[in-house]
Amino acid sequence: MGTVRIAVDAMGGDHAPAVVIEGVADYIRANSHNEAYKIILVGKEKEIQKELKKYPGIKLDRLEIVDALEEISMKEQFLSYWRKREQTSIKKAIDLVRDMKAEAMVSAGNTGAVMALAKNGLGAMKNIDRPALATMLPTLKGNSLLVDVGANTESKPHNLVEFALMGKVYLENILGIKNPRIGLMNIGEEEVKGNELTKATHNLLKQLDINFVGNVEGRDIYIGEVDLIVTDGFTGNVTLKVSEGVVEVMLSMLKREIMSNIFSKIGFFFLKHSLKRIKKKLDYSEYGGALLLGVNGIVIIGHGGSNAKAIKNAIHLSYKFVSERVLDKISN
């Protein structure tokens, strides 16, 4: 494998470009002995250059800048960004993948814009109607893949079936999980429960030659009884955001209790390494971002509020996906 070129949307996210450049700098420092990659920063060149000056020690030969005159805000709607798309950092980063000048792209920007422009620019895989965002969730028994987490706020039963099949191929070919257990997120385990979408999807999934184990309730997501959880993007995104919020609150409450008296502080001294491992496993920034399944290219979409660690890990994730030929395995 030659040099892996990763296009990074420098203007994407709530704290861009500062946090994006910081994450890129951290990645370069952490991979000082790896010469097999190049990061292409796509965005307003003057702003990128200004931020890069904060990191004089990083290897500039690992970087390239592609100037983009426009950026897409996090709240911008379809008609607005579609009119100016050609000069935006998201579109130019996707075009680099389309033109084989980059093997992957990373963005913490507007999810709807990234998805729409990626599908239009890269094209959907054969027999795939809608792409879906897939991310790993920590569980008591390892990890589970959750699909979709925000690419489609409105889905139809056949879309969820596509999500299930793409997730199955991903788990089998990338993680080596044979015949993964597939569950459908619902408000109850019984087949008759749910809305029209979940009931119709359940009926379709049980007819397929897959290891479909039935409905999964929200409280069971982190138990680890299934390898793949299928849902629509609206429900999946809410699930993800609620989970992140709960983790932040629990960690804050734990810290407050630990600092409340001397005995708690003494207990923390003995438990701190275990608590750090738990925090790391639950921290969304450790996972980098979600893979956009179903398009002809490696596209990683990060959380809009991504910090530098999340950007760094999203780049690492894209490098891993390219080096392991994830796209070829899924498309085959």
Backbone as numpy.savetxt, mean C-alpha at the origin, in Angstrom:
# Nx Ny Nz CAx CAy CAz Cx Cy Cz
19.55 -9.59 -12.81 18.71 -8.40 -12.81 19.58 -7.15 -12.81
19.25 -6.19 -13.70 20.01 -4.97 -13.78 19.56 -3.96 -12.74
19.79 -2.70 -13.04 19.40 -1.64 -12.12 17.88 -1.50 -12.04
17.35 -1.48 -10.84 15.92 -1.28 -10.61 15.65 0.20 -10.48
14.86 0.73 -11.40 14.56 2.16 -11.39 13.17 2.37 -10.80
13.12 3.19 -9.74 11.87 3.42 -9.03 11.49 4.89 -9.13
10.35 5.16 -9.74 9.86 6.54 -9.85 9.08 6.88 -8.58
9.45 7.97 -7.94 8.79 8.39 -6.70 8.11 9.73 -6.92
6.82 9.77 -6.64 6.06 11.01 -6.73 6.46 11.91 -5.57
7.32 12.89 -5.84 7.85 13.75 -4.78 6.81 14.70 -4.22
5.72 14.91 -4.95 4.70 15.88 -4.53 3.49 15.21 -3.90
3.54 13.89 -3.71 2.38 13.16 -3.20 2.37 13.02 -1.69
1.24 13.34 -1.07 1.09 13.16 0.37 0.83 14.47 1.10
0.40 14.34 2.34 0.06 15.51 3.14 1.28 16.37 3.47
2.46 15.75 3.49 3.65 16.47 3.93 4.74 16.51 2.87
4.32 16.44 1.61 5.28 16.47 0.50 5.65 17.93 0.19
6.86 18.15 -0.37 7.86 17.14 -0.71 8.84 16.81 0.41
8.77 17.55 1.53 9.76 17.40 2.59 9.88 15.97 3.10
8.74 15.37 3.47 8.76 14.02 4.03 9.17 12.99 2.98
8.75 13.19 1.75 9.12 12.26 0.67 10.62 12.25 0.47
11.22 13.43 0.40 12.67 13.52 0.20 13.41 12.94 1.40
12.88 13.17 2.59 13.50 12.58 3.79 13.47 11.06 3.72
12.34 10.51 3.30 12.23 9.05 3.16 13.18 8.50 2.11
13.32 9.22 1.00 14.25 8.82 -0.05 15.68 8.85 0.47
16.02 9.92 1.19 17.37 10.03 1.76 17.64 8.89 2.74
16.65 8.56 3.56 16.82 7.45 4.52 17.02 6.13 3.79
16.30 5.94 2.69 16.46 4.70 1.92 17.86 4.60 1.33
18.35 5.71 0.79 19.68 5.71 0.18 20.74 5.42 1.24
20.61 6.05 2.41 21.58 5.81 3.49 21.55 4.35 3.95
20.33 3.79 4.04 20.20 2.41 4.51 20.68 1.39 3.48
20.81 1.80 2.23 21.22 0.89 1.15 22.51 1.37 0.48
23.42 1.85 1.30 24.66 2.43 0.78 25.51 1.43 0.02
25.36 0.15 0.30 26.17 -0.88 -0.37 25.45 -1.49 -1.57
24.25 -1.06 -1.82 23.49 -1.59 -2.95 23.58 -0.61 -4.12
24.15 -1.06 -5.21 24.30 -0.22 -6.39 23.28 -0.56 -7.48
22.35 -1.46 -7.15 21.45 -1.98 -8.18 20.10 -1.26 -8.23
20.09 0.00 -7.86 18.83 0.74 -7.92 19.10 2.21 -8.26
18.07 2.85 -8.77 18.09 4.30 -8.99 16.70 4.83 -8.69
16.65 5.93 -7.95 15.37 6.56 -7.62 15.17 7.79 -8.50
14.04 7.83 -9.17 13.70 8.96 -10.03 12.66 9.81 -9.31
13.09 10.97 -8.83 12.16 11.87 -8.14 11.39 12.68 -9.17
10.07 12.60 -9.11 9.23 13.29 -10.08 8.44 14.38 -9.36
8.65 15.62 -9.79 7.96 16.73 -9.14 8.58 18.06 -9.52
8.25 19.07 -8.76 8.77 20.41 -9.04 10.26 20.45 -8.68
11.08 20.58 -9.72 12.52 20.41 -9.56 13.12 21.37 -8.53
12.72 22.61 -8.55 13.28 23.59 -7.62 13.01 23.21 -6.17
11.78 22.74 -5.91 11.44 22.33 -4.55 12.20 21.08 -4.15
12.37 20.16 -5.09 13.12 18.93 -4.80 14.57 19.25 -4.49
15.18 20.10 -5.30 16.58 20.48 -5.08 16.76 21.17 -3.73
15.80 21.99 -3.37 15.86 22.70 -2.08 15.85 21.71 -0.92
14.99 20.69 -1.01 14.91 19.70 0.05 16.16 18.82 0.09
16.70 18.49 -1.07 17.89 17.64 -1.12 19.10 18.27 -0.44
19.14 19.59 -0.40 20.25 20.29 0.25 20.32 20.01 1.74
19.23 19.53 2.30 19.20 19.18 3.73 19.95 17.88 4.01
20.30 17.14 2.94 20.93 15.83 3.10 22.21 15.77 2.26
23.22 16.54 2.65 24.45 16.64 1.83 25.25 15.35 1.72
25.01 14.40 2.63 25.82 13.19 2.62 25.30 12.07 1.74
24.11 12.20 1.19 23.56 11.07 0.43 24.18 10.98 -0.96
24.13 9.77 -1.51 24.72 9.54 -2.83 23.81 10.07 -3.92
24.21 11.17 -4.53 23.39 11.78 -5.57 23.38 10.96 -6.86
24.37 10.07 -7.01 24.39 9.24 -8.21 23.28 8.20 -8.20
22.61 8.04 -7.05 21.48 7.13 -6.95 20.17 7.81 -7.34
20.27 9.13 -7.63 19.08 9.93 -7.88 19.03 10.52 -9.28
17.80 10.72 -9.72 17.54 11.44 -10.97 16.27 12.26 -10.73
16.16 13.42 -11.35 14.99 14.26 -11.16 14.28 14.47 -12.50
12.97 14.27 -12.48 12.14 14.57 -13.64 11.20 15.70 -13.23
11.31 16.82 -13.89 10.52 17.99 -13.53 9.05 17.81 -13.92
8.16 18.18 -13.01 6.72 18.15 -13.28 6.15 19.48 -12.80
5.45 20.16 -13.68 4.97 21.51 -13.38 3.76 21.52 -12.44
3.01 20.42 -12.44 1.76 20.39 -11.67 1.78 19.28 -10.62
0.96 19.48 -9.59 0.74 18.43 -8.60 -0.75 18.27 -8.38
-1.15 17.11 -7.89 -2.56 16.84 -7.62 -2.75 16.83 -6.12
-3.62 17.70 -5.62 -3.84 17.78 -4.18 -4.60 16.56 -3.69
-4.57 16.33 -2.38 -5.21 15.16 -1.80 -6.73 15.21 -1.95
-7.30 16.42 -2.01 -8.75 16.56 -2.07 -9.27 16.85 -3.48
-8.39 16.86 -4.45 -8.79 17.24 -5.81 -9.68 16.17 -6.45
-10.69 16.63 -7.17 -11.65 15.74 -7.80 -11.23 15.38 -9.23
-11.88 14.36 -9.77 -11.51 13.78 -11.05 -11.41 14.80 -12.19
-12.44 15.59 -12.40 -12.44 16.51 -13.53 -11.30 17.52 -13.45
-10.98 17.92 -12.25 -9.91 18.89 -12.05 -8.54 18.33 -12.41
-8.20 17.15 -11.83 -6.86 16.62 -12.12 -6.76 16.00 -13.51
-7.89 15.56 -14.06 -7.82 14.97 -15.40 -7.47 16.02 -16.45
-7.92 17.25 -16.28 -7.62 18.32 -17.24 -6.13 18.65 -17.27
-5.49 18.61 -16.14 -4.08 19.00 -16.08 -3.13 17.81 -15.95
-3.63 16.61 -16.17 -2.91 15.39 -15.85 -1.54 15.27 -16.50
-1.38 15.74 -17.74 -0.15 15.50 -18.49 1.09 16.08 -17.81
0.92 17.16 -17.04 2.07 17.81 -16.41 2.18 17.51 -14.92
1.37 16.57 -14.44 1.40 16.26 -13.01 2.48 15.23 -12.67
2.92 15.27 -11.42 3.96 14.34 -10.97 3.47 12.89 -11.00
2.20 12.67 -10.67 1.67 11.30 -10.71 1.68 10.74 -12.13
1.17 11.52 -13.07 1.10 11.07 -14.46 2.49 10.82 -15.02
3.42 11.72 -14.74 4.78 11.55 -15.29 5.47 10.34 -14.68
5.22 10.06 -13.41 5.82 8.88 -12.78 5.25 7.60 -13.40
3.95 7.59 -13.63 3.31 6.43 -14.27 3.82 6.26 -15.70
3.99 7.37 -16.41 4.50 7.29 -17.79 5.90 6.70 -17.83
6.70 6.94 -16.81 8.05 6.35 -16.75 7.96 4.83 -16.71
6.96 4.32 -15.96 6.76 2.87 -15.91 6.24 2.36 -17.25
5.29 3.09 -17.81 4.72 2.70 -19.11 5.78 2.64 -20.20
6.69 3.61 -20.19 7.73 3.70 -21.22 8.97 2.88 -20.88
8.88 2.08 -19.81 9.97 1.20 -19.36 11.24 1.97 -18.99
11.05 3.20 -18.53 12.16 3.99 -17.99 12.23 3.83 -16.48
11.23 3.16 -15.92 11.20 2.80 -14.50 10.46 1.48 -14.38
10.83 0.69 -13.37 10.18 -0.60 -13.16 9.03 -0.53 -12.16
8.97 0.55 -11.41 7.92 0.70 -10.40 7.74 2.17 -10.09
6.57 2.51 -9.52 6.34 3.87 -9.06 5.72 3.85 -7.68
6.06 4.88 -6.88 5.57 5.01 -5.51 4.94 6.38 -5.36
3.75 6.41 -4.75 3.10 7.69 -4.48 2.28 7.60 -3.21
2.37 8.66 -2.39 1.51 8.78 -1.21 0.45 9.84 -1.49
0.22 10.11 -2.77 -0.71 11.15 -3.18 -2.15 10.69 -3.26
-2.95 11.44 -3.97 -4.37 11.20 -4.14 -4.62 9.80 -4.70
-5.22 8.94 -3.88 -5.42 7.54 -4.27 -6.24 7.40 -5.54
-7.33 8.16 -5.62 -8.18 8.09 -6.80 -7.45 8.49 -8.06
-6.60 9.52 -7.95 -5.84 9.98 -9.11 -4.81 8.94 -9.53
-4.10 8.38 -8.57 -3.09 7.36 -8.89 -3.74 6.17 -9.58
-4.87 5.72 -9.03 -5.55 4.56 -9.60 -6.06 4.83 -11.01
-6.72 5.98 -11.18 -7.30 6.31 -12.48 -6.22 6.50 -13.54
-5.16 7.21 -13.18 -4.09 7.47 -14.14 -3.27 6.21 -14.42
-3.13 5.35 -13.41 -2.40 4.09 -13.62 -3.18 3.16 -14.54
-4.47 3.06 -14.31 -5.29 2.19 -15.16 -5.30 2.70 -16.59
-5.41 4.03 -16.75 -5.42 4.63 -18.08 -4.07 4.53 -18.76
-3.01 4.76 -18.01 -1.67 4.80 -18.59 -1.02 3.44 -18.77
-1.27 2.54 -17.83 -0.63 1.23 -17.88 -1.55 0.14 -18.43
-2.84 0.39 -18.32 -3.81 -0.60 -18.77 -4.07 -1.66 -17.71
-5.27 -2.20 -17.72 -5.62 -3.26 -16.78 -5.16 -4.61 -17.31
-4.88 -5.52 -16.40 -4.53 -6.88 -16.80 -5.72 -7.55 -17.48
-5.44 -8.57 -18.23 -6.48 -9.30 -18.95 -7.53 -9.83 -17.98
-8.79 -9.64 -18.35 -9.94 -10.13 -17.58 -10.14 -9.42 -16.24
-9.47 -8.27 -16.06 -9.64 -7.49 -14.83 -10.40 -6.21 -15.15
-11.54 -6.05 -14.53 -12.38 -4.88 -14.77 -11.88 -3.67 -13.97
-11.60 -3.90 -12.68 -11.14 -2.83 -11.80 -9.93 -3.26 -10.98
-8.89 -2.44 -10.93 -7.76 -2.73 -10.05 -8.20 -2.61 -8.58
-7.42 -3.16 -7.69 -7.73 -3.10 -6.26 -6.45 -2.92 -5.46
-6.57 -2.26 -4.32 -5.42 -2.06 -3.45 -5.34 -3.19 -2.43
-4.15 -3.78 -2.33 -3.94 -4.91 -1.42 -2.85 -4.57 -0.41
-3.13 -4.82 0.86 -2.12 -4.56 1.89 -2.15 -5.68 2.92
-1.01 -5.90 3.56 -0.91 -6.93 4.58 -1.30 -6.37 5.94
-2.02 -7.18 6.71 -2.41 -6.82 8.07 -1.77 -7.80 9.05
-1.25 -7.30 10.17 -0.70 -8.22 11.18 -1.82 -8.96 11.91
-1.63 -10.23 12.17 -2.62 -11.01 12.91 -1.92 -11.82 14.00
-2.70 -12.51 14.82 -2.13 -13.33 15.88 -1.35 -14.52 15.32
-1.64 -14.86 14.06 -1.00 -16.03 13.46 -0.08 -15.68 12.29
0.27 -14.42 12.17 1.15 -14.00 11.08 0.62 -12.76 10.39
0.21 -12.91 9.13 -0.34 -11.79 8.37 -1.49 -12.27 7.49
-2.39 -11.34 7.19 -3.47 -11.61 6.23 -3.47 -10.49 5.20
-3.87 -10.83 3.99 -3.95 -9.85 2.91 -5.37 -9.31 2.85
-5.51 -7.98 2.86 -6.82 -7.34 2.77 -6.96 -6.66 1.42
-7.99 -7.01 0.67 -8.26 -6.47 -0.65 -9.78 -6.20 -0.76
-10.21 -5.04 -1.03 -9.60 -3.79 -1.47 -9.56 -2.82 -0.29
-8.57 -1.91 -0.24 -8.49 -0.96 0.87 -8.64 0.48 0.40
-9.32 0.68 -0.74 -9.60 2.06 -1.11 -9.60 2.41 -2.57
-9.33 1.45 -3.43 -9.29 1.78 -4.86 -10.69 1.97 -5.44
-11.67 1.26 -4.88 -13.03 1.30 -5.43 -14.04 1.51 -4.30
-14.64 2.67 -4.23 -15.63 2.91 -3.19 -16.96 2.24 -3.50
-17.19 1.95 -4.76 -18.40 1.23 -5.17 -17.99 0.04 -6.03
-18.36 -1.14 -5.59 -17.99 -2.35 -6.32 -19.21 -3.22 -6.55
-19.10 -4.09 -7.54 -20.14 -5.06 -7.84 -19.63 -6.46 -7.49
-20.51 -7.42 -7.37 -20.07 -8.77 -6.98 -18.93 -9.33 -7.83
-18.98 -9.13 -9.15 -17.91 -9.70 -9.98 -16.57 -9.01 -9.73
-16.61 -7.75 -9.26 -15.37 -7.06 -8.90 -14.72 -7.73 -7.69
-15.53 -8.04 -6.68 -15.01 -8.69 -5.49 -14.47 -10.09 -5.79
-15.08 -10.75 -6.76 -14.57 -12.05 -7.19 -13.19 -11.88 -7.83
-13.04 -10.83 -8.65 -11.74 -10.54 -9.24 -10.70 -10.25 -8.15
-11.10 -9.49 -7.13 -10.18 -9.18 -6.02 -9.73 -10.48 -5.35
-10.67 -11.40 -5.15 -10.34 -12.67 -4.50 -9.34 -13.48 -5.33
-9.57 -13.52 -6.63 -8.69 -14.31 -7.50 -7.30 -13.69 -7.62
-7.25 -12.35 -7.71 -5.95 -11.68 -7.75 -5.19 -11.88 -6.45
-5.90 -11.77 -5.33 -5.27 -11.98 -4.03 -4.77 -13.39 -3.86
-5.54 -14.35 -4.37 -5.13 -15.76 -4.30 -3.83 -15.98 -5.05
-3.74 -15.44 -6.26 -2.52 -15.59 -7.06 -1.33 -14.92 -6.37
-1.59 -13.75 -5.80 -0.54 -13.02 -5.08 0.01 -13.86 -3.93
-0.88 -14.40 -3.10 -0.45 -15.18 -1.94 0.27 -16.46 -2.34
-0.22 -17.10 -3.40 0.39 -18.36 -3.84 1.76 -18.14 -4.46
1.88 -17.13 -5.29 3.11 -16.93 -6.05 4.16 -16.08 -5.35
3.71 -15.16 -4.51 4.66 -14.27 -3.84 5.02 -14.75 -2.44
4.03 -15.21 -1.69 4.28 -15.64 -0.32 4.34 -17.16 -0.17
4.04 -17.86 -1.25 4.14 -19.32 -1.21 3.07 -20.00 -0.39
1.92 -19.35 -0.21 0.83 -19.94 0.56 -0.04 -20.77 -0.38
0.00 -22.05 -0.21 -0.76 -22.96 -1.08 -2.25 -22.94 -0.71
-3.07 -22.81 -1.72 -4.52 -22.85 -1.53 -4.95 -21.96 -0.35
-4.67 -20.67 -0.41 -4.96 -19.77 0.72 -6.43 -19.74 1.09
-6.68 -19.60 2.40 -8.04 -19.51 2.91 -8.58 -18.11 2.62
-9.74 -18.05 1.99 -10.31 -16.78 1.56 -11.62 -16.52 2.29
-11.71 -15.33 2.89 -12.92 -14.95 3.60 -13.51 -13.67 3.03
-14.82 -13.52 3.14 -15.52 -12.32 2.69 -15.93 -11.51 3.91
-15.52 -10.25 3.96 -15.88 -9.43 5.10 -17.38 -9.14 5.10
-17.99 -9.38 6.27 -19.44 -9.22 6.37 -19.80 -8.90 7.82
-21.08 -8.66 8.07 -21.53 -8.31 9.42 -21.91 -9.55 10.24
-21.77 -10.70 9.65 -22.06 -11.94 10.35 -21.53 -13.12 9.58
-21.36 -14.24 10.26 -20.82 -15.43 9.63 -21.83 -16.15 8.75
-23.11 -15.97 9.07 -24.14 -16.68 8.33 -24.23 -16.22 6.88
-24.47 -17.15 5.99 -24.53 -16.87 4.56 -25.63 -15.88 4.19
-26.71 -15.88 4.95 -27.85 -15.03 4.61 -27.69 -13.59 5.09
-26.64 -13.30 5.85 -26.46 -11.96 6.38 -25.75 -11.05 5.38
-25.86 -9.73 5.63 -25.17 -8.77 4.79 -26.11 -8.02 3.87
-25.51 -7.18 3.02 -26.29 -6.44 2.03 -26.31 -7.21 0.71
-26.89 -6.61 -0.31 -27.01 -7.30 -1.59 -25.65 -7.63 -2.19
-24.67 -6.73 -1.98 -23.32 -6.95 -2.52 -22.69 -8.19 -1.89
-22.69 -8.26 -0.58 -22.01 -9.38 0.09 -22.73 -10.70 -0.15
-24.06 -10.67 -0.16 -24.81 -11.91 -0.39 -24.59 -12.45 -1.81
-24.60 -11.56 -2.78 -24.36 -11.99 -4.16 -22.92 -12.46 -4.35
-21.97 -11.76 -3.71 -20.56 -12.15 -3.81 -20.33 -13.50 -3.17
-20.94 -13.71 -2.01 -20.82 -14.99 -1.31 -21.27 -16.13 -2.22
-22.38 -15.94 -2.89 -22.91 -16.98 -3.78 -21.96 -17.29 -4.93
-21.30 -16.25 -5.46 -20.35 -16.45 -6.56 -19.07 -17.14 -6.09
-18.57 -16.71 -4.94 -17.31 -17.26 -4.43 -17.43 -18.74 -4.08
-18.56 -19.14 -3.53 -18.69 -20.54 -3.13 -18.82 -21.49 -4.32
-19.06 -20.92 -5.50 -19.15 -21.74 -6.71 -17.79 -21.95 -7.37
-16.78 -21.20 -6.93 -15.46 -21.29 -7.54 -14.62 -22.39 -6.90
-13.63 -22.85 -7.64 -12.72 -23.88 -7.14 -11.59 -23.21 -6.34
-11.97 -22.61 -5.24 -11.01 -21.94 -4.34 -11.33 -22.34 -2.91
-10.44 -22.03 -2.01 -10.62 -22.38 -0.60 -11.39 -21.25 0.11
-12.66 -21.11 -0.27 -13.50 -20.06 0.31 -14.11 -20.58 1.60
-13.81 -19.89 2.72 -14.24 -20.37 4.03 -15.49 -19.64 4.53
-16.01 -18.69 3.74 -17.23 -18.02 4.12 -17.01 -16.60 4.62
-17.96 -16.08 5.36 -17.91 -14.72 5.85 -16.96 -14.56 7.03
-16.37 -13.38 7.11 -15.48 -13.02 8.21 -15.99 -11.72 8.82
-16.20 -11.70 10.13 -16.64 -10.49 10.80 -15.44 -9.60 11.13
-15.73 -8.31 11.34 -14.67 -7.36 11.63 -13.81 -7.74 12.81
-14.43 -8.32 13.84 -13.68 -8.68 15.04 -12.70 -9.83 14.80
-12.89 -10.56 13.69 -12.05 -11.73 13.40 -10.87 -11.42 12.48
-10.81 -10.19 11.97 -9.79 -9.86 10.97 -8.38 -10.11 11.48
-8.14 -9.75 12.73 -6.78 -9.84 13.26 -6.49 -11.15 14.00
-7.46 -12.07 13.96 -7.24 -13.38 14.58 -6.31 -14.23 13.71
-6.47 -14.11 12.39 -5.60 -14.86 11.49 -6.16 -16.18 11.01
-7.50 -16.32 11.04 -8.10 -17.58 10.60 -8.17 -17.70 9.08
-7.98 -16.58 8.38 -7.95 -16.61 6.91 -6.69 -15.92 6.41
-6.30 -16.27 5.20 -5.11 -15.66 4.59 -5.46 -14.43 3.76
-6.70 -14.41 3.24 -7.13 -13.33 2.38 -8.54 -12.88 2.77
-8.69 -11.58 2.97 -10.00 -11.01 3.29 -10.41 -10.12 2.13
-11.57 -10.40 1.56 -12.06 -9.66 0.40 -13.18 -8.72 0.83
-13.13 -7.48 0.35 -14.17 -6.52 0.64 -14.16 -5.41 -0.41
-15.16 -4.55 -0.36 -15.16 -3.40 -1.26 -14.22 -2.34 -0.69
-13.78 -1.40 -1.55 -12.81 -0.40 -1.14 -13.27 0.53 -0.05
-14.56 0.81 0.01 -15.09 1.70 1.05 -14.94 1.04 2.42
-15.43 -0.19 2.52 -15.35 -0.91 3.79 -13.89 -1.19 4.17
-13.09 -1.58 3.19 -11.69 -1.89 3.45 -10.91 -0.68 3.93
-11.18 0.47 3.34 -10.47 1.69 3.74 -10.87 2.11 5.15
-12.17 2.03 5.46 -12.62 2.35 6.81 -11.98 1.41 7.82
-11.93 0.12 7.48 -11.30 -0.87 8.36 -9.85 -0.51 8.64
-9.14 -0.14 7.58 -7.73 0.20 7.72 -7.53 1.44 8.59
-8.33 2.47 8.33 -8.19 3.72 9.09 -8.59 3.54 10.55
-9.65 2.78 10.80 -10.04 2.51 12.18 -8.93 1.76 12.91
-8.34 0.79 12.23 -7.26 0.00 12.83 -6.08 0.88 13.19
-5.71 1.78 12.29 -4.59 2.69 12.55 -4.91 3.59 13.74
-6.15 4.07 13.80 -6.55 4.94 14.91 -6.53 4.22 16.24
-7.01 2.98 16.26 -7.02 2.19 17.49 -5.60 1.95 17.99
-4.71 1.62 17.07 -3.32 1.37 17.44 -2.70 2.63 18.06
-2.92 3.79 17.44 -2.36 5.03 17.97 -2.91 5.35 19.35
-4.21 5.17 19.52 -4.82 5.44 20.82 -4.31 4.47 21.89
-4.24 3.20 21.55 -3.78 2.20 22.52 -2.34 2.45 22.94
-1.49 2.80 21.98 -0.10 3.08 22.31 0.02 4.32 23.19
-0.79 5.34 22.91 -0.79 6.56 23.72 -1.27 6.28 25.14
-2.34 5.48 25.25 -2.86 5.12 26.57 -1.85 4.30 27.35
-1.18 3.40 26.65 -0.17 2.56 27.29 0.98 3.42 27.82
1.43 4.37 27.00 2.51 5.26 27.41 2.11 6.08 28.63
0.85 6.58 28.63 0.36 7.38 29.75 0.34 6.56 31.04
-0.11 5.31 30.94 -0.17 4.46 32.12 1.22 4.11 32.63
2.13 3.88 31.70 3.50 3.54 32.09 4.15 4.67 32.86
3.88 5.90 32.45 4.50 7.05 33.08 3.77 7.52 34.34
2.68 6.83 34.71 1.85 7.30 35.82 2.46 7.08 37.19
3.28 6.04 37.35 3.91 5.83 38.67 5.21 5.05 38.52
5.96 5.01 39.58 7.30 4.41 39.55 7.25 2.91 39.29
6.19 2.23 39.78 6.10 0.78 39.58 5.85 0.43 38.11
5.03 1.26 37.46 4.79 1.05 36.03 6.07 1.25 35.23
6.86 2.25 35.63 8.11 2.53 34.93 9.10 1.38 35.10
9.11 0.80 36.29 10.00 -0.34 36.53 9.56 -1.53 35.67
8.24 -1.75 35.60 7.71 -2.83 34.77 8.04 -2.63 33.31
7.97 -1.37 32.87 8.28 -1.06 31.48 9.73 -1.40 31.15
10.63 -1.20 32.12 12.05 -1.50 31.90 12.24 -2.95 31.47
11.46 -3.85 32.06 11.59 -5.27 31.75 10.82 -5.67 30.49
9.82 -4.86 30.13 8.96 -5.20 29.00 9.24 -4.40 27.73
10.14 -3.41 27.82 10.27 -2.46 26.73 10.64 -3.09 25.39
11.46 -4.12 25.40 11.85 -4.75 24.14 10.67 -5.47 23.50
9.86 -6.13 24.32 8.67 -6.80 23.81 7.67 -5.78 23.28
7.49 -4.68 24.00 6.56 -3.65 23.58 7.01 -2.99 22.28
8.30 -2.80 22.11 8.83 -2.23 20.87 8.55 -3.14 19.69
8.67 -4.45 19.90 8.39 -5.40 18.82 6.91 -5.37 18.44
6.06 -5.25 19.45 4.62 -5.17 19.18 4.30 -3.89 18.42
4.87 -2.78 18.87 4.63 -1.49 18.22 5.08 -1.53 16.76
6.22 -2.14 16.51 6.74 -2.23 15.16 5.81 -3.05 14.27
5.26 -4.12 14.81 4.38 -4.97 14.02 3.07 -4.27 13.69
2.59 -3.40 14.59 1.32 -2.72 14.39 1.44 -1.40 13.65
2.65 -0.89 13.49 2.88 0.41 12.87 2.68 0.33 11.36
1.71 1.09 10.83 1.41 1.04 9.39 2.60 1.44 8.54
3.44 2.34 9.07 4.58 2.83 8.29 5.59 1.73 8.01
5.57 0.66 8.80 6.48 -0.46 8.57 6.12 -1.21 7.29
4.85 -1.09 6.85 4.40 -1.84 5.68 4.53 -1.03 4.39
4.83 0.27 4.52 5.14 1.09 3.35 3.93 1.56 2.57
3.20 0.64 2.02 2.05 1.03 1.19 1.34 -0.20 0.67
0.37 0.05 -0.19 -0.44 -1.03 -0.76 -0.14 -1.19 -2.24
-0.12 -2.43 -2.69 0.11 -2.73 -4.11 -1.20 -2.60 -4.87
-1.16 -1.88 -5.99 -2.34 -1.75 -6.84 -2.39 -2.97 -7.75
-3.18 -3.94 -7.35 -3.33 -5.17 -8.12 -4.21 -4.95 -9.35
-3.81 -5.52 -10.47 -4.66 -5.50 -11.65 -4.24 -4.57 -12.76
-3.14 -3.83 -12.58 -2.63 -2.98 -13.66 -1.30 -3.55 -14.15
-0.92 -3.17 -15.35 0.30 -3.70 -15.97 1.53 -2.89 -15.54
1.81 -2.94 -14.27 2.96 -2.24 -13.72 2.94 -2.31 -12.21
4.12 -2.13 -11.60 4.20 -2.12 -10.14 3.90 -0.71 -9.65
2.78 -0.55 -8.96 2.36 0.75 -8.44 2.08 0.58 -6.94
2.82 1.31 -6.12 2.65 1.27 -4.68 2.03 2.59 -4.23
0.89 2.51 -3.53 0.21 3.71 -3.04 0.32 3.74 -1.53
0.91 4.83 -1.02 1.09 4.97 0.41 -0.03 5.78 1.05
-0.05 5.77 2.36 -0.99 6.54 3.16 -0.74 8.03 2.91
-1.82 8.81 2.79 -1.67 10.24 2.56 -0.85 10.92 3.64
-0.94 10.41 4.86 -0.18 10.99 5.97 1.15 10.29 6.20
1.67 9.63 5.19 2.92 8.88 5.33 4.05 9.73 5.89
4.79 9.14 6.84 6.00 9.79 7.33 7.20 9.27 6.54
8.37 9.71 6.91 9.58 9.34 6.16 9.81 7.83 6.18
9.51 7.20 7.33 9.70 5.75 7.43 8.80 5.01 6.44
7.55 5.49 6.31 6.61 4.85 5.38 7.09 5.00 3.94
7.61 6.17 3.59 8.12 6.38 2.24 9.31 5.46 1.98
10.21 5.42 2.93 11.38 4.55 2.81 10.96 3.10 2.60
9.99 2.63 3.39 9.55 1.24 3.29 8.74 0.98 2.03
8.05 1.99 1.52 7.33 1.84 0.26 8.31 1.64 -0.89
9.42 2.37 -0.85 10.47 2.20 -1.87 11.07 0.80 -1.76
11.31 0.38 -0.53 11.85 -0.97 -0.30 10.89 -2.03 -0.84
9.59 -1.82 -0.59 8.57 -2.75 -1.05 8.54 -2.83 -2.58
8.63 -1.69 -3.23 8.62 -1.68 -4.70 9.86 -2.37 -5.25
11.00 -2.15 -4.62 12.24 -2.81 -5.05 12.09 -4.34 -4.92
11.50 -4.76 -3.80 11.31 -6.19 -3.55 10.37 -6.79 -4.60
9.27 -6.09 -4.90 8.31 -6.59 -5.87 8.93 -6.72 -7.26
9.78 -5.76 -7.62 10.43 -5.83 -8.92 11.44 -6.98 -8.96
12.28 -7.06 -7.93 13.32 -8.08 -7.91 12.74 -9.50 -7.86
11.55 -9.65 -7.26 10.91 -10.96 -7.18 9.95 -11.22 -8.35
9.95 -10.29 -9.30 9.14 -10.43 -10.52 7.66 -10.68 -10.20
7.15 -9.89 -9.28 5.77 -10.04 -8.84 4.78 -9.88 -9.99
5.00 -8.87 -10.84 4.06 -8.61 -11.93 3.96 -9.79 -12.87
5.08 -10.38 -13.23 5.08 -11.54 -14.12 4.32 -12.71 -13.50
4.51 -12.92 -12.22 3.87 -14.04 -11.55 2.37 -13.86 -11.45
1.94 -12.63 -11.20 0.50 -12.37 -11.08 -0.17 -12.45 -12.45
0.47 -11.85 -13.46 -0.14 -11.81 -14.79 -0.19 -13.16 -15.45
0.68 -14.08 -15.04 0.67 -15.42 -15.61 -0.34 -16.33 -14.91
